[in-house]
């Protein structure tokens, strides 16, 4: 029996009137060493609830192998919130969007071509059920009915933006119940008839997601459900960035005014996001609305609490609105964490990617990343071309997402699914000549929203010379989760002619006082950064807007620290700067 109930007038927690004033923090976008700091700032701002999605794609990267440790220790995150006096709204999906790779769905689902996602397909629902059985083992002790702080659970996520399969929604809710979850169930959708009609169920509370015109959208909810309270489950107080775009910002006064409007109208609100965090590693998603648009590493979102945990002017503006409606916020000591400029780091060692390849998979045709059992990173496709043939263009049929094309180890061109770059690469071979064609394909992030959700990676259909498909491929899986197994050599002893091929560069620096810092890679082109084996994420200086990567202090060690850069396209000098200033463009 849920402790959170409702009628037309509002919510009731333990039979007492209760307004949900919530903010979103995703545990999987914040290092565990900072969970308490971020949650404490939420409580000190006057919020009574934290909302989070759960990320199926990270909890079950390989089917049947579950991980709830470290950054994925959901139970610890919920417990930390409880200790600070915060209730929890849990949004377990299975689909979460969140600008996260594949909307939080695991990539191995794509290996079943007959499976239909996000509908009442028994194949899909069986996988969902297996995941939920393990997930709810973690959270069951923290359900409100068991004395915990989880007071509401969302069924699916913005389903009306995708489909209208009510049997599917009920099947998801039934799986919850079969796993002992009986809290208040709700749905959330865009605030129009089509989305609310497709994504909601009459037996559960319907809420809406929007960034402005609060009273207008609440009136729409009241029109559809006059016997229920109104709530904005995602009040978009900022926005996310794609590569090749400008950094998004929203004025504090505008955010505060819209929040005030909703609270004055008797609504409950969840700020999306209160603290955005970071798309560490390769976890960023992408949009596709006619054009493929991958999301950047930072998920700062122009939040009240910035990516690095700083209190912004928006924090104070939001706090003043909450205190206006509910009185003084709890007196908790919160402050910005220290930042430090550790200076220039010399990268003195390197490992050329193509010199240390794993054993390949051999097949007549190209295979996708998912068929190779891989979720993130790169795949190197390699075949031998035999002459004679006249000048012929190399065409990649189904490139997802970015390709470096090499002939005999020499870079010939780069092609992108974004449409921003599409170098034409041709080859001509005489009688008896042959050439090695190598294509390094990078997964830039699976589509996380809309009808193009089924987004396989790598080379989907094949490679052609003009109109002729080429067969006989070696494929090397390069997930690049870390650089631990590489053999490095001093840069001065390496082959200088190969510096424009993908290369890992390693350096060390001493830390006597741990503090947040930011990795600036001026003079580098595109790649990713690892600190003490942890994958911080991608940089892409030629695309922007983001120019620095956030490096949280808990990832540093007292004494010597190791920093590795994977540069894909070439650099000016093997030096990076650790600065005390973020630059998101």
PDB file of N, CA and C in Angstrom, residues 170-247:
ATOM      1  N   UNK A 170       0.696  -1.655 -19.329  1.00  0.00           N
ATOM      2  CA  UNK A 170       0.157  -2.471 -18.229  1.00  0.00           C
ATOM      3  C   UNK A 170       1.072  -3.655 -17.926  1.00  0.00           C
ATOM      4  N   UNK A 171       1.719  -4.190 -18.945  1.00  0.00           N
ATOM      5  CA  UNK A 171       2.646  -5.301 -18.718  1.00  0.00           C
ATOM      6  C   UNK A 171       3.842  -4.845 -17.887  1.00  0.00           C
ATOM      7  N   UNK A 172       4.340  -3.630 -18.166  1.00  0.00           N
ATOM      8  CA  UNK A 172       5.453  -3.079 -17.371  1.00  0.00           C
ATOM      9  C   UNK A 172       5.016  -2.912 -15.917  1.00  0.00           C
ATOM     10  N   UNK A 173       3.833  -2.318 -15.703  1.00  0.00           N
ATOM     11  CA  UNK A 173       3.325  -2.123 -14.342  1.00  0.00           C
ATOM     12  C   UNK A 173       3.128  -3.466 -13.628  1.00  0.00           C
ATOM     13  N   UNK A 174       2.686  -4.467 -14.380  1.00  0.00           N
ATOM     14  CA  UNK A 174       2.483  -5.790 -13.775  1.00  0.00           C
ATOM     15  C   UNK A 174       3.810  -6.388 -13.314  1.00  0.00           C
ATOM     16  N   UNK A 175       4.865  -6.182 -14.098  1.00  0.00           N
ATOM     17  CA  UNK A 175       6.178  -6.688 -13.696  1.00  0.00           C
ATOM     18  C   UNK A 175       6.633  -6.000 -12.409  1.00  0.00           C
ATOM     19  N   UNK A 176       6.369  -4.695 -12.299  1.00  0.00           N
ATOM     20  CA  UNK A 176       6.665  -4.001 -11.043  1.00  0.00           C
ATOM     21  C   UNK A 176       5.991  -4.726  -9.874  1.00  0.00           C
ATOM     22  N   UNK A 177       4.692  -4.944 -10.023  1.00  0.00           N
ATOM     23  CA  UNK A 177       3.912  -5.536  -8.932  1.00  0.00           C
ATOM     24  C   UNK A 177       4.392  -6.950  -8.607  1.00  0.00           C
ATOM     25  N   UNK A 178       4.746  -7.706  -9.633  1.00  0.00           N
ATOM     26  CA  UNK A 178       5.246  -9.060  -9.408  1.00  0.00           C
ATOM     27  C   UNK A 178       6.548  -9.061  -8.622  1.00  0.00           C
ATOM     28  N   UNK A 179       7.252  -7.942  -8.652  1.00  0.00           N
ATOM     29  CA  UNK A 179       8.507  -7.809  -7.916  1.00  0.00           C
ATOM     30  C   UNK A 179       8.343  -7.031  -6.617  1.00  0.00           C
ATOM     31  N   UNK A 180       7.101  -6.947  -6.140  1.00  0.00           N
ATOM     32  CA  UNK A 180       6.853  -6.371  -4.827  1.00  0.00           C
ATOM     33  C   UNK A 180       6.833  -4.871  -4.767  1.00  0.00           C
ATOM     34  N   UNK A 181       6.591  -4.207  -5.899  1.00  0.00           N
ATOM     35  CA  UNK A 181       6.534  -2.745  -5.931  1.00  0.00           C
ATOM     36  C   UNK A 181       5.071  -2.327  -5.972  1.00  0.00           C
ATOM     37  N   UNK A 182       4.637  -1.594  -4.951  1.00  0.00           N
ATOM     38  CA  UNK A 182       3.230  -1.190  -4.852  1.00  0.00           C
ATOM     39  C   UNK A 182       3.106   0.285  -4.482  1.00  0.00           C
ATOM     40  N   UNK A 183       4.115   1.074  -4.824  1.00  0.00           N
ATOM     41  CA  UNK A 183       4.037   2.513  -4.547  1.00  0.00           C
ATOM     42  C   UNK A 183       3.110   3.180  -5.568  1.00  0.00           C
ATOM     43  N   UNK A 184       2.961   4.480  -5.463  1.00  0.00           N
ATOM     44  CA  UNK A 184       2.155   5.214  -6.431  1.00  0.00           C
ATOM     45  C   UNK A 184       2.804   5.098  -7.811  1.00  0.00           C
ATOM     46  N   UNK A 185       2.041   4.600  -8.798  1.00  0.00           N
ATOM     47  CA  UNK A 185       2.512   4.505 -10.173  1.00  0.00           C
ATOM     48  C   UNK A 185       2.025   5.732 -10.949  1.00  0.00           C
ATOM     49  N   UNK A 186       2.883   6.233 -11.851  1.00  0.00           N
ATOM     50  CA  UNK A 186       2.492   7.377 -12.665  1.00  0.00           C
ATOM     51  C   UNK A 186       3.156   7.284 -14.031  1.00  0.00           C
ATOM     52  N   UNK A 187       2.647   8.059 -14.969  1.00  0.00           N
ATOM     53  CA  UNK A 187       3.252   8.198 -16.288  1.00  0.00           C
ATOM     54  C   UNK A 187       3.600   9.664 -16.506  1.00  0.00           C
ATOM     55  N   UNK A 188       4.481   9.934 -17.449  1.00  0.00           N
ATOM     56  CA  UNK A 188       4.806  11.326 -17.789  1.00  0.00           C
ATOM     57  C   UNK A 188       4.971  11.442 -19.296  1.00  0.00           C
ATOM     58  N   UNK A 189       4.396  12.513 -19.841  1.00  0.00           N
ATOM     59  CA  UNK A 189       4.399  12.695 -21.298  1.00  0.00           C
ATOM     60  C   UNK A 189       4.403  14.176 -21.640  1.00  0.00           C
ATOM     61  N   UNK A 190       4.635  14.449 -22.925  1.00  0.00           N
ATOM     62  CA  UNK A 190       4.483  15.811 -23.408  1.00  0.00           C
ATOM     63  C   UNK A 190       3.056  16.295 -23.222  1.00  0.00           C
ATOM     64  N   UNK A 191       2.853  17.620 -23.066  1.00  0.00           N
ATOM     65  CA  UNK A 191       1.543  18.147 -22.635  1.00  0.00           C
ATOM     66  C   UNK A 191       0.560  18.393 -23.775  1.00  0.00           C
ATOM     67  N   UNK A 192       0.364  17.402 -24.650  1.00  0.00           N
ATOM     68  CA  UNK A 192      -0.688  17.550 -25.656  1.00  0.00           C
ATOM     69  C   UNK A 192      -1.519  16.272 -25.720  1.00  0.00           C
ATOM     70  N   UNK A 193      -2.638  16.349 -26.422  1.00  0.00           N
ATOM     71  CA  UNK A 193      -3.597  15.242 -26.436  1.00  0.00           C
ATOM     72  C   UNK A 193      -2.981  13.949 -26.964  1.00  0.00           C
ATOM     73  N   UNK A 194      -2.213  14.044 -28.046  1.00  0.00           N
ATOM     74  CA  UNK A 194      -1.653  12.842 -28.660  1.00  0.00           C
ATOM     75  C   UNK A 194      -0.693  12.141 -27.706  1.00  0.00           C
ATOM     76  N   UNK A 195       0.224  12.902 -27.111  1.00  0.00           N
ATOM     77  CA  UNK A 195       1.224  12.294 -26.232  1.00  0.00           C
ATOM     78  C   UNK A 195       0.604  11.794 -24.936  1.00  0.00           C
ATOM     79  N   UNK A 196      -0.219  12.609 -24.313  1.00  0.00           N
ATOM     80  CA  UNK A 196      -0.867  12.178 -23.077  1.00  0.00           C
ATOM     81  C   UNK A 196      -1.823  11.012 -23.334  1.00  0.00           C
ATOM     82  N   UNK A 197      -2.499  11.040 -24.476  1.00  0.00           N
ATOM     83  CA  UNK A 197      -3.413   9.955 -24.808  1.00  0.00           C
ATOM     84  C   UNK A 197      -2.695   8.648 -25.051  1.00  0.00           C
ATOM     85  N   UNK A 198      -1.541   8.711 -25.717  1.00  0.00           N
ATOM     86  CA  UNK A 198      -0.813   7.494 -26.038  1.00  0.00           C
ATOM     87  C   UNK A 198      -0.035   6.928 -24.872  1.00  0.00           C
ATOM     88  N   UNK A 199       0.439   7.805 -23.971  1.00  0.00           N
ATOM     89  CA  UNK A 199       1.365   7.357 -22.941  1.00  0.00           C
ATOM     90  C   UNK A 199       0.790   7.155 -21.560  1.00  0.00           C
ATOM     91  N   UNK A 200      -0.463   7.489 -21.354  1.00  0.00           N
ATOM     92  CA  UNK A 200      -1.030   7.393 -20.007  1.00  0.00           C
ATOM     93  C   UNK A 200      -2.016   6.228 -19.907  1.00  0.00           C
ATOM     94  N   UNK A 201      -2.339   5.868 -18.677  1.00  0.00           N
ATOM     95  CA  UNK A 201      -3.325   4.831 -18.386  1.00  0.00           C
ATOM     96  C   UNK A 201      -4.351   5.396 -17.415  1.00  0.00           C
ATOM     97  N   UNK A 202      -5.609   5.060 -17.576  1.00  0.00           N
ATOM     98  CA  UNK A 202      -6.635   5.649 -16.713  1.00  0.00           C
ATOM     99  C   UNK A 202      -6.469   5.284 -15.244  1.00  0.00           C
ATOM    100  N   UNK A 203      -5.842   4.139 -14.965  1.00  0.00           N
ATOM    101  CA  UNK A 203      -5.716   3.707 -13.577  1.00  0.00           C
ATOM    102  C   UNK A 203      -4.553   4.355 -12.833  1.00  0.00           C
ATOM    103  N   UNK A 204      -3.679   5.091 -13.552  1.00  0.00           N
ATOM    104  CA  UNK A 204      -2.516   5.686 -12.907  1.00  0.00           C
ATOM    105  C   UNK A 204      -2.488   7.201 -13.141  1.00  0.00           C
ATOM    106  N   UNK A 205      -1.782   7.882 -12.255  1.00  0.00           N
ATOM    107  CA  UNK A 205      -1.652   9.329 -12.360  1.00  0.00           C
ATOM    108  C   UNK A 205      -0.888   9.707 -13.630  1.00  0.00           C
ATOM    109  N   UNK A 206      -1.420  10.652 -14.389  1.00  0.00           N
ATOM    110  CA  UNK A 206      -0.741  11.184 -15.573  1.00  0.00           C
ATOM    111  C   UNK A 206      -0.106  12.522 -15.225  1.00  0.00           C
ATOM    112  N   UNK A 207       1.163  12.690 -15.565  1.00  0.00           N
ATOM    113  CA  UNK A 207       1.869  13.951 -15.363  1.00  0.00           C
ATOM    114  C   UNK A 207       2.425  14.417 -16.696  1.00  0.00           C
ATOM    115  N   UNK A 208       2.933  15.648 -16.718  1.00  0.00           N
ATOM    116  CA  UNK A 208       3.399  16.222 -17.982  1.00  0.00           C
ATOM    117  C   UNK A 208       4.825  16.750 -17.848  1.00  0.00           C
ATOM    118  N   UNK A 209       5.506  16.841 -18.989  1.00  0.00           N
ATOM    119  CA  UNK A 209       6.872  17.348 -19.063  1.00  0.00           C
ATOM    120  C   UNK A 209       6.907  18.569 -19.973  1.00  0.00           C
ATOM    121  N   UNK A 210       7.502  19.660 -19.492  1.00  0.00           N
ATOM    122  CA  UNK A 210       7.561  20.893 -20.289  1.00  0.00           C
ATOM    123  C   UNK A 210       8.532  21.873 -19.629  1.00  0.00           C
ATOM    124  N   UNK A 211       8.812  22.968 -20.325  1.00  0.00           N
ATOM    125  CA  UNK A 211       9.750  23.953 -19.803  1.00  0.00           C
ATOM    126  C   UNK A 211       9.164  25.325 -19.576  1.00  0.00           C
ATOM    127  N   UNK A 212       7.928  25.553 -20.010  1.00  0.00           N
ATOM    128  CA  UNK A 212       7.321  26.884 -19.876  1.00  0.00           C
ATOM    129  C   UNK A 212       5.801  26.742 -19.908  1.00  0.00           C
ATOM    130  N   UNK A 213       5.109  27.876 -19.744  1.00  0.00           N
ATOM    131  CA  UNK A 213       3.631  27.899 -19.786  1.00  0.00           C
ATOM    132  C   UNK A 213       3.019  26.896 -18.824  1.00  0.00           C
ATOM    133  N   UNK A 214       3.471  26.963 -17.565  1.00  0.00           N
ATOM    134  CA  UNK A 214       3.060  25.988 -16.578  1.00  0.00           C
ATOM    135  C   UNK A 214       1.561  25.909 -16.354  1.00  0.00           C
ATOM    136  N   UNK A 215       0.911  27.063 -16.161  1.00  0.00           N
ATOM    137  CA  UNK A 215      -0.527  27.046 -15.886  1.00  0.00           C
ATOM    138  C   UNK A 215      -1.311  26.485 -17.064  1.00  0.00           C
ATOM    139  N   UNK A 216      -0.895  26.840 -18.261  1.00  0.00           N
ATOM    140  CA  UNK A 216      -1.579  26.338 -19.457  1.00  0.00           C
ATOM    141  C   UNK A 216      -1.521  24.809 -19.514  1.00  0.00           C
ATOM    142  N   UNK A 217      -0.355  24.249 -19.230  1.00  0.00           N
ATOM    143  CA  UNK A 217      -0.209  22.795 -19.301  1.00  0.00           C
ATOM    144  C   UNK A 217      -0.901  22.109 -18.126  1.00  0.00           C
ATOM    145  N   UNK A 218      -0.901  22.751 -16.969  1.00  0.00           N
ATOM    146  CA  UNK A 218      -1.651  22.189 -15.840  1.00  0.00           C
ATOM    147  C   UNK A 218      -3.154  22.179 -16.131  1.00  0.00           C
ATOM    148  N   UNK A 219      -3.621  23.215 -16.810  1.00  0.00           N
ATOM    149  CA  UNK A 219      -5.043  23.257 -17.182  1.00  0.00           C
ATOM    150  C   UNK A 219      -5.387  22.108 -18.130  1.00  0.00           C
ATOM    151  N   UNK A 220      -4.447  21.759 -19.007  1.00  0.00           N
ATOM    152  CA  UNK A 220      -4.665  20.620 -19.904  1.00  0.00           C
ATOM    153  C   UNK A 220      -4.798  19.324 -19.094  1.00  0.00           C
ATOM    154  N   UNK A 221      -3.930  19.153 -18.096  1.00  0.00           N
ATOM    155  CA  UNK A 221      -4.034  17.965 -17.247  1.00  0.00           C
ATOM    156  C   UNK A 221      -5.361  17.939 -16.495  1.00  0.00           C
ATOM    157  N   UNK A 222      -5.777  19.089 -15.982  1.00  0.00           N
ATOM    158  CA  UNK A 222      -7.046  19.156 -15.245  1.00  0.00           C
ATOM    159  C   UNK A 222      -8.232  18.862 -16.157  1.00  0.00           C
ATOM    160  N   UNK A 223      -8.117  19.304 -17.397  1.00  0.00           N
ATOM    161  CA  UNK A 223      -9.188  19.037 -18.359  1.00  0.00           C
ATOM    162  C   UNK A 223      -9.328  17.538 -18.603  1.00  0.00           C
ATOM    163  N   UNK A 224      -8.200  16.841 -18.710  1.00  0.00           N
ATOM    164  CA  UNK A 224      -8.214  15.404 -18.975  1.00  0.00           C
ATOM    165  C   UNK A 224      -8.536  14.597 -17.725  1.00  0.00           C
ATOM    166  N   UNK A 225      -8.072  15.075 -16.546  1.00  0.00           N
ATOM    167  CA  UNK A 225      -8.229  14.318 -15.307  1.00  0.00           C
ATOM    168  C   UNK A 225      -8.638  15.273 -14.186  1.00  0.00           C
ATOM    169  N   UNK A 226      -9.882  15.709 -14.163  1.00  0.00           N
ATOM    170  CA  UNK A 226     -10.319  16.703 -13.162  1.00  0.00           C
ATOM    171  C   UNK A 226     -10.299  16.183 -11.727  1.00  0.00           C
ATOM    172  N   UNK A 227     -10.199  14.878 -11.544  1.00  0.00           N
ATOM    173  CA  UNK A 227     -10.216  14.304 -10.199  1.00  0.00           C
ATOM    174  C   UNK A 227      -8.817  14.039  -9.652  1.00  0.00           C
ATOM    175  N   UNK A 228      -7.780  14.603 -10.317  1.00  0.00           N
ATOM    176  CA  UNK A 228      -6.406  14.282  -9.921  1.00  0.00           C
ATOM    177  C   UNK A 228      -5.559  15.544  -9.786  1.00  0.00           C
ATOM    178  N   UNK A 229      -4.485  15.468  -9.006  1.00  0.00           N
ATOM    179  CA  UNK A 229      -3.605  16.630  -8.884  1.00  0.00           C
ATOM    180  C   UNK A 229      -2.752  16.791 -10.141  1.00  0.00           C
ATOM    181  N   UNK A 230      -2.098  17.946 -10.254  1.00  0.00           N
ATOM    182  CA  UNK A 230      -1.255  18.207 -11.417  1.00  0.00           C
ATOM    183  C   UNK A 230       0.209  18.216 -10.996  1.00  0.00           C
ATOM    184  N   UNK A 231       1.032  17.705 -11.905  1.00  0.00           N
ATOM    185  CA  UNK A 231       2.467  17.674 -11.632  1.00  0.00           C
ATOM    186  C   UNK A 231       3.251  17.765 -12.929  1.00  0.00           C
ATOM    187  N   UNK A 232       4.327  18.534 -12.891  1.00  0.00           N
ATOM    188  CA  UNK A 232       5.299  18.558 -13.977  1.00  0.00           C
ATOM    189  C   UNK A 232       6.462  17.670 -13.554  1.00  0.00           C
ATOM    190  N   UNK A 233       6.596  16.522 -14.192  1.00  0.00           N
ATOM    191  CA  UNK A 233       7.652  15.572 -13.835  1.00  0.00           C
ATOM    192  C   UNK A 233       8.997  15.990 -14.405  1.00  0.00           C
ATOM    193  N   UNK A 234       8.998  16.736 -15.502  1.00  0.00           N
ATOM    194  CA  UNK A 234      10.239  17.283 -16.035  1.00  0.00           C
ATOM    195  C   UNK A 234      10.028  18.756 -16.346  1.00  0.00           C
ATOM    196  N   UNK A 235      10.410  19.610 -15.420  1.00  0.00           N
ATOM    197  CA  UNK A 235      10.460  21.040 -15.689  1.00  0.00           C
ATOM    198  C   UNK A 235      11.852  21.331 -16.240  1.00  0.00           C
ATOM    199  N   UNK A 236      11.915  21.538 -17.559  1.00  0.00           N
ATOM    200  CA  UNK A 236      13.209  21.718 -18.226  1.00  0.00           C
ATOM    201  C   UNK A 236      13.731  23.121 -17.941  1.00  0.00           C
ATOM    202  N   UNK A 237      14.558  23.216 -16.904  1.00  0.00           N
ATOM    203  CA  UNK A 237      15.094  24.524 -16.517  1.00  0.00           C
ATOM    204  C   UNK A 237      16.362  24.886 -17.270  1.00  0.00           C
ATOM    205  N   UNK A 238      16.829  23.996 -18.121  1.00  0.00           N
ATOM    206  CA  UNK A 238      17.982  24.243 -18.982  1.00  0.00           C
ATOM    207  C   UNK A 238      17.864  23.357 -20.204  1.00  0.00           C
ATOM    208  N   UNK A 239      19.000  23.014 -20.798  1.00  0.00           N
ATOM    209  CA  UNK A 239      18.977  22.114 -21.961  1.00  0.00           C
ATOM    210  C   UNK A 239      20.359  21.526 -22.163  1.00  0.00           C
ATOM    211  N   UNK A 240      20.427  20.497 -22.999  1.00  0.00           N
ATOM    212  CA  UNK A 240      21.677  19.791 -23.261  1.00  0.00           C
ATOM    213  C   UNK A 240      22.283  20.270 -24.581  1.00  0.00           C
ATOM    214  N   UNK A 241      23.525  19.880 -24.828  1.00  0.00           N
ATOM    215  CA  UNK A 241      24.255  20.323 -26.016  1.00  0.00           C
ATOM    216  C   UNK A 241      24.576  19.153 -26.938  1.00  0.00           C
ATOM    217  N   UNK A 242      24.555  19.419 -28.241  1.00  0.00           N
ATOM    218  CA  UNK A 242      25.112  18.512 -29.241  1.00  0.00           C
ATOM    219  C   UNK A 242      26.454  19.070 -29.720  1.00  0.00           C
ATOM    220  N   UNK A 243      27.306  18.185 -30.217  1.00  0.00           N
ATOM    221  CA  UNK A 243      28.487  18.664 -30.935  1.00  0.00           C
ATOM    222  C   UNK A 243      28.042  19.495 -32.144  1.00  0.00           C
ATOM    223  N   UNK A 244      28.819  20.472 -32.503  1.00  0.00           N
ATOM    224  CA  UNK A 244      28.575  21.390 -33.613  1.00  0.00           C
ATOM    225  C   UNK A 244      27.505  22.441 -33.282  1.00  0.00           C
ATOM    226  N   UNK A 245      27.065  22.509 -32.014  1.00  0.00           N
ATOM    227  CA  UNK A 245      26.071  23.512 -31.638  1.00  0.00           C
ATOM    228  C   UNK A 245      26.663  24.500 -30.643  1.00  0.00           C
ATOM    229  N   UNK A 246      25.870  25.521 -30.308  1.00  0.00           N
ATOM    230  CA  UNK A 246      26.228  26.449 -29.246  1.00  0.00           C
ATOM    231  C   UNK A 246      25.816  25.859 -27.900  1.00  0.00           C
ATOM    232  N   UNK A 247      26.489  26.288 -26.835  1.00  0.00           N
ATOM    233  CA  UNK A 247      26.116  25.877 -25.482  1.00  0.00           C
ATOM    234  C   UNK A 247      24.792  26.530 -25.091  1.00  0.00           C
TER     235      UNK A 247
END
